Amino acid sequence: MSYLNIRNVIKSYNNRDNIIKNLSLTVDKGEFLVIVGPSGCGKSTLLRMIAGLEDINSGEIEINGEIINDIPPADRNIAIVFQNYALYPHMNVERNLSYGLKNRKVPKNEIAMRVKDISKLLQIEELLKRKPSELSGGQRQRVAMGRAIIREPKIFLFDEPLSNLDAKLRNQMRIEIRKLHDKLKITSVYVTHDQVEAMTLADRIVVLNNGIIEQVGTPDEIYNTPQSLFVSKFMGTPPMNIFRSEINEDIANLFGKKLKLNHNINNNKAYIGIRPEDISLEDIKESVKVEINIDMVEKLGSESLIYANINNHNFIVKTNLKIDKNLKSINIYIDSRKLYLFSVKDEKLIKKFEAPL
Ligand code: ADP
């Protein structure tokens, strides 16, 4: 099993602004690390630098303690799976799988054995004689993964591999990728803009914003204790509701109501965050009651999303109570023990309040 160390890496294209800004990160042995962030934040650039497809301006990338900055991509023993599969169209599945091994002069009987094992693992045994054009999107993606795994790489990289698939297949392939990882334990770095993919696949998530790491943590840590306003808004569907609030000692002013926070603040302003699922429609202890105007109710089956506004602040409530679609207003209860406070100055987390169990 291999580990990856990225140290103080800086990257710019054509001497323009830095795309990756002094980034350091370690991927542990056998770990599945997901890098998530909005489009253009530098995810693919980072992955391509690990693969050696892009030079770096400064810093070091190491595999198992060895600096690989100057090692050409083909000699890094890193496999990469792209969203467009990059299969050879004129070769059948079997040849697509075996091509790389043949080039490396792996003995014929060993190639045959590995093709057999891999196609069984990925359940593509029936497809070996077909050309890529005769496969569905999901089958192509499986072959692309097979081709990557068959080389027994030290590190497995995924660049938004599921973006071209429809929603149902994407869910299915996501589960398959995670199961495959649990079996093979190849150290993996997976890039996506989709926070649901990040939450469900990752051992640890890296939230990247504008070439800088906002936070590294397990999916639970990222969701439950977002360290910045950016992470709180980016992770979670629907995202956290954020309101700017005046705060006097430990009393916040929320929509004209006073909310006791049990925490004194030096600054007299803060952002208050509340997850849509933490807003209650039933009276609870230590909460503040507010009447809201409902813009729309979206039924999701077992849950409903209420899109609402108070004094022109939009926000969302998630509830598993039955809600009449035509309801125009409703009382909500904001529990002061389930809030997040973020600094107005640097947008970092000041405090997370937790209700006692
Ligand atoms: P992401 O994968 O997060 O969408 P990218 O790493 O692809 O982001 O791109 C990050 C930034 O670098 C973007 O602003 C993009 O326009 C720029 N960029 C990417 N590749 C090149 C390139 N080859 N030349 C110049 N700019 C590039």
PDB file of C-alpha atoms in Angstrom, residues 157-277:
ATOM      1  CA  LEU A 157      -6.870   8.825  -9.444  1.00  0.00           C
ATOM      2  CA  PHE A 158     -10.436   9.590 -10.512  1.00  0.00           C
ATOM      3  CA  ASP A 159     -11.300  12.797 -12.389  1.00  0.00           C
ATOM      4  CA  GLU A 160     -15.113  13.266 -12.127  1.00  0.00           C
ATOM      5  CA  PRO A 161     -15.603   9.730 -13.499  1.00  0.00           C
ATOM      6  CA  LEU A 162     -19.389   9.671 -13.110  1.00  0.00           C
ATOM      7  CA  SER A 163     -20.342  13.055 -14.583  1.00  0.00           C
ATOM      8  CA  ASN A 164     -21.417  11.610 -17.921  1.00  0.00           C
ATOM      9  CA  LEU A 165     -23.819   9.057 -16.445  1.00  0.00           C
ATOM     10  CA  ASP A 166     -27.504   9.555 -15.716  1.00  0.00           C
ATOM     11  CA  ALA A 167     -28.562  10.005 -12.081  1.00  0.00           C
ATOM     12  CA  LYS A 168     -29.578   6.386 -11.431  1.00  0.00           C
ATOM     13  CA  LEU A 169     -26.458   4.887 -12.937  1.00  0.00           C
ATOM     14  CA  ARG A 170     -24.321   7.440 -11.145  1.00  0.00           C
ATOM     15  CA  ASN A 171     -25.696   6.258  -7.782  1.00  0.00           C
ATOM     16  CA  GLN A 172     -25.140   2.637  -8.731  1.00  0.00           C
ATOM     17  CA  MET A 173     -21.560   3.210  -9.959  1.00  0.00           C
ATOM     18  CA  ARG A 174     -20.784   5.228  -6.853  1.00  0.00           C
ATOM     19  CA  ILE A 175     -21.648   2.251  -4.696  1.00  0.00           C
ATOM     20  CA  GLU A 176     -19.622  -0.045  -6.972  1.00  0.00           C
ATOM     21  CA  ILE A 177     -16.563   2.199  -6.777  1.00  0.00           C
ATOM     22  CA  ARG A 178     -16.718   2.232  -2.982  1.00  0.00           C
ATOM     23  CA  LYS A 179     -17.168  -1.545  -2.802  1.00  0.00           C
ATOM     24  CA  LEU A 180     -14.256  -2.022  -5.167  1.00  0.00           C
ATOM     25  CA  HIS A 181     -12.116   0.199  -2.988  1.00  0.00           C
ATOM     26  CA  ASP A 182     -13.081  -1.761   0.123  1.00  0.00           C
ATOM     27  CA  LYS A 183     -11.903  -4.932  -1.629  1.00  0.00           C
ATOM     28  CA  LEU A 184      -8.688  -3.646  -3.186  1.00  0.00           C
ATOM     29  CA  LYS A 185      -7.698  -0.840  -0.778  1.00  0.00           C
ATOM     30  CA  ILE A 186      -5.717   1.017  -3.423  1.00  0.00           C
ATOM     31  CA  THR A 187      -4.857   4.508  -2.158  1.00  0.00           C
ATOM     32  CA  SER A 188      -7.256   6.727  -4.124  1.00  0.00           C
ATOM     33  CA  VAL A 189      -7.795  10.396  -4.867  1.00  0.00           C
ATOM     34  CA  TYR A 190     -11.180  11.226  -6.347  1.00  0.00           C
ATOM     35  CA  VAL A 191     -12.117  14.632  -7.719  1.00  0.00           C
ATOM     36  CA  THR A 192     -15.714  15.819  -7.974  1.00  0.00           C
ATOM     37  CA  HIS A 193     -17.836  18.972  -7.801  1.00  0.00           C
ATOM     38  CA  ASP A 194     -20.702  16.851  -6.441  1.00  0.00           C
ATOM     39  CA  GLN A 195     -20.888  17.035  -2.662  1.00  0.00           C
ATOM     40  CA  VAL A 196     -23.170  13.999  -2.423  1.00  0.00           C
ATOM     41  CA  GLU A 197     -20.484  11.902  -4.133  1.00  0.00           C
ATOM     42  CA  ALA A 198     -17.919  13.339  -1.745  1.00  0.00           C
ATOM     43  CA  MET A 199     -20.019  12.578   1.349  1.00  0.00           C
ATOM     44  CA  THR A 200     -20.833   9.010   0.334  1.00  0.00           C
ATOM     45  CA  LEU A 201     -17.479   7.877  -1.093  1.00  0.00           C
ATOM     46  CA  ALA A 202     -14.837   9.467   1.058  1.00  0.00           C
ATOM     47  CA  ASP A 203     -12.835   8.321   4.042  1.00  0.00           C
ATOM     48  CA  ARG A 204     -11.776  11.960   4.190  1.00  0.00           C
ATOM     49  CA  ILE A 205     -12.914  14.977   2.216  1.00  0.00           C
ATOM     50  CA  VAL A 206     -10.800  17.936   1.126  1.00  0.00           C
ATOM     51  CA  VAL A 207     -12.889  21.034   0.379  1.00  0.00           C
ATOM     52  CA  LEU A 208     -10.990  23.143  -2.149  1.00  0.00           C
ATOM     53  CA  ASN A 209     -11.872  26.764  -2.856  1.00  0.00           C
ATOM     54  CA  ASN A 210      -9.929  28.919  -5.270  1.00  0.00           C
ATOM     55  CA  GLY A 211      -6.756  26.828  -4.997  1.00  0.00           C
ATOM     56  CA  ILE A 212      -6.779  26.781  -1.184  1.00  0.00           C
ATOM     57  CA  ILE A 213      -7.860  23.998   1.168  1.00  0.00           C
ATOM     58  CA  GLU A 214     -10.824  25.224   3.220  1.00  0.00           C
ATOM     59  CA  GLN A 215     -11.066  22.080   5.348  1.00  0.00           C
ATOM     60  CA  VAL A 216      -9.941  18.461   5.518  1.00  0.00           C
ATOM     61  CA  GLY A 217     -12.004  15.981   7.501  1.00  0.00           C
ATOM     62  CA  THR A 218     -14.218  12.933   7.558  1.00  0.00           C
ATOM     63  CA  PRO A 219     -17.655  13.401   5.961  1.00  0.00           C
ATOM     64  CA  ASP A 220     -19.109  13.671   9.491  1.00  0.00           C
ATOM     65  CA  GLU A 221     -16.636  16.362  10.533  1.00  0.00           C
ATOM     66  CA  ILE A 222     -17.190  18.370   7.357  1.00  0.00           C
ATOM     67  CA  TYR A 223     -20.964  18.194   7.710  1.00  0.00           C
ATOM     68  CA  ASN A 224     -21.285  18.628  11.451  1.00  0.00           C
ATOM     69  CA  THR A 225     -18.489  21.084  12.089  1.00  0.00           C
ATOM     70  CA  PRO A 226     -17.814  23.155   8.969  1.00  0.00           C
ATOM     71  CA  GLN A 227     -14.872  25.401   9.825  1.00  0.00           C
ATOM     72  CA  SER A 228     -15.839  28.200   7.447  1.00  0.00           C
ATOM     73  CA  LEU A 229     -18.855  29.862   5.909  1.00  0.00           C
ATOM     74  CA  PHE A 230     -17.768  28.517   2.516  1.00  0.00           C
ATOM     75  CA  VAL A 231     -17.837  24.884   3.699  1.00  0.00           C
ATOM     76  CA  SER A 232     -21.162  25.393   5.481  1.00  0.00           C
ATOM     77  CA  LYS A 233     -22.753  26.686   2.296  1.00  0.00           C
ATOM     78  CA  PHE A 234     -21.082  24.219  -0.088  1.00  0.00           C
ATOM     79  CA  MET A 235     -21.734  20.958   1.782  1.00  0.00           C
ATOM     80  CA  GLY A 236     -25.253  19.742   2.562  1.00  0.00           C
ATOM     81  CA  THR A 237     -28.385  19.499   0.409  1.00  0.00           C
ATOM     82  CA  PRO A 238     -30.097  21.810   0.840  1.00  0.00           C
ATOM     83  CA  PRO A 239     -27.258  23.954   2.212  1.00  0.00           C
ATOM     84  CA  MET A 240     -27.155  25.630   5.615  1.00  0.00           C
ATOM     85  CA  ASN A 241     -29.270  28.788   6.035  1.00  0.00           C
ATOM     86  CA  ILE A 242     -27.102  31.800   6.828  1.00  0.00           C
ATOM     87  CA  PHE A 243     -28.267  35.085   8.339  1.00  0.00           C
ATOM     88  CA  ARG A 244     -26.236  38.122   9.336  1.00  0.00           C
ATOM     89  CA  SER A 245     -27.096  39.147  12.842  1.00  0.00           C
ATOM     90  CA  GLU A 246     -26.411  41.865  15.396  1.00  0.00           C
ATOM     91  CA  ILE A 247     -25.161  40.361  18.638  1.00  0.00           C
ATOM     92  CA  ASN A 248     -25.173  42.099  21.975  1.00  0.00           C
ATOM     93  CA  GLU A 249     -23.057  40.224  24.496  1.00  0.00           C
ATOM     94  CA  ASP A 250     -24.776  36.847  24.295  1.00  0.00           C
ATOM     95  CA  ILE A 251     -28.062  37.972  22.764  1.00  0.00           C
ATOM     96  CA  ALA A 252     -28.513  37.685  19.007  1.00  0.00           C
ATOM     97  CA  ASN A 253     -31.126  39.606  17.129  1.00  0.00           C
ATOM     98  CA  LEU A 254     -32.778  37.273  14.654  1.00  0.00           C
ATOM     99  CA  PHE A 255     -35.654  38.710  12.589  1.00  0.00           C
ATOM    100  CA  GLY A 256     -36.423  41.191  15.353  1.00  0.00           C
ATOM    101  CA  LYS A 257     -36.499  38.470  18.032  1.00  0.00           C
ATOM    102  CA  LYS A 258     -33.986  38.042  20.809  1.00  0.00           C
ATOM    103  CA  LEU A 259     -32.140  34.760  20.923  1.00  0.00           C
ATOM    104  CA  LYS A 260     -29.965  33.881  23.911  1.00  0.00           C
ATOM    105  CA  LEU A 261     -26.773  32.178  22.777  1.00  0.00           C
ATOM    106  CA  ASN A 262     -25.001  31.282  26.026  1.00  0.00           C
ATOM    107  CA  HIS A 263     -21.804  32.555  24.457  1.00  0.00           C
ATOM    108  CA  ASN A 264     -20.372  36.060  24.590  1.00  0.00           C
ATOM    109  CA  ILE A 265     -19.027  37.549  21.409  1.00  0.00           C
ATOM    110  CA  ASN A 266     -16.445  40.331  21.144  1.00  0.00           C
ATOM    111  CA  ASN A 267     -17.572  41.493  17.792  1.00  0.00           C
ATOM    112  CA  ASN A 268     -21.135  42.762  17.656  1.00  0.00           C
ATOM    113  CA  LYS A 269     -21.926  41.094  14.341  1.00  0.00           C
ATOM    114  CA  ALA A 270     -21.806  37.496  13.178  1.00  0.00           C
ATOM    115  CA  TYR A 271     -23.237  35.135  10.637  1.00  0.00           C
ATOM    116  CA  ILE A 272     -25.692  32.705  12.167  1.00  0.00           C
ATOM    117  CA  GLY A 273     -26.057  29.348  10.427  1.00  0.00           C
ATOM    118  CA  ILE A 274     -28.936  26.877  10.820  1.00  0.00           C
ATOM    119  CA  ARG A 275     -29.276  23.613   8.919  1.00  0.00           C
ATOM    120  CA  PRO A 276     -32.673  23.216   7.187  1.00  0.00           C
ATOM    121  CA  GLU A 277     -33.283  19.993   9.148  1.00  0.00           C
TER     122      GLU A 277
END
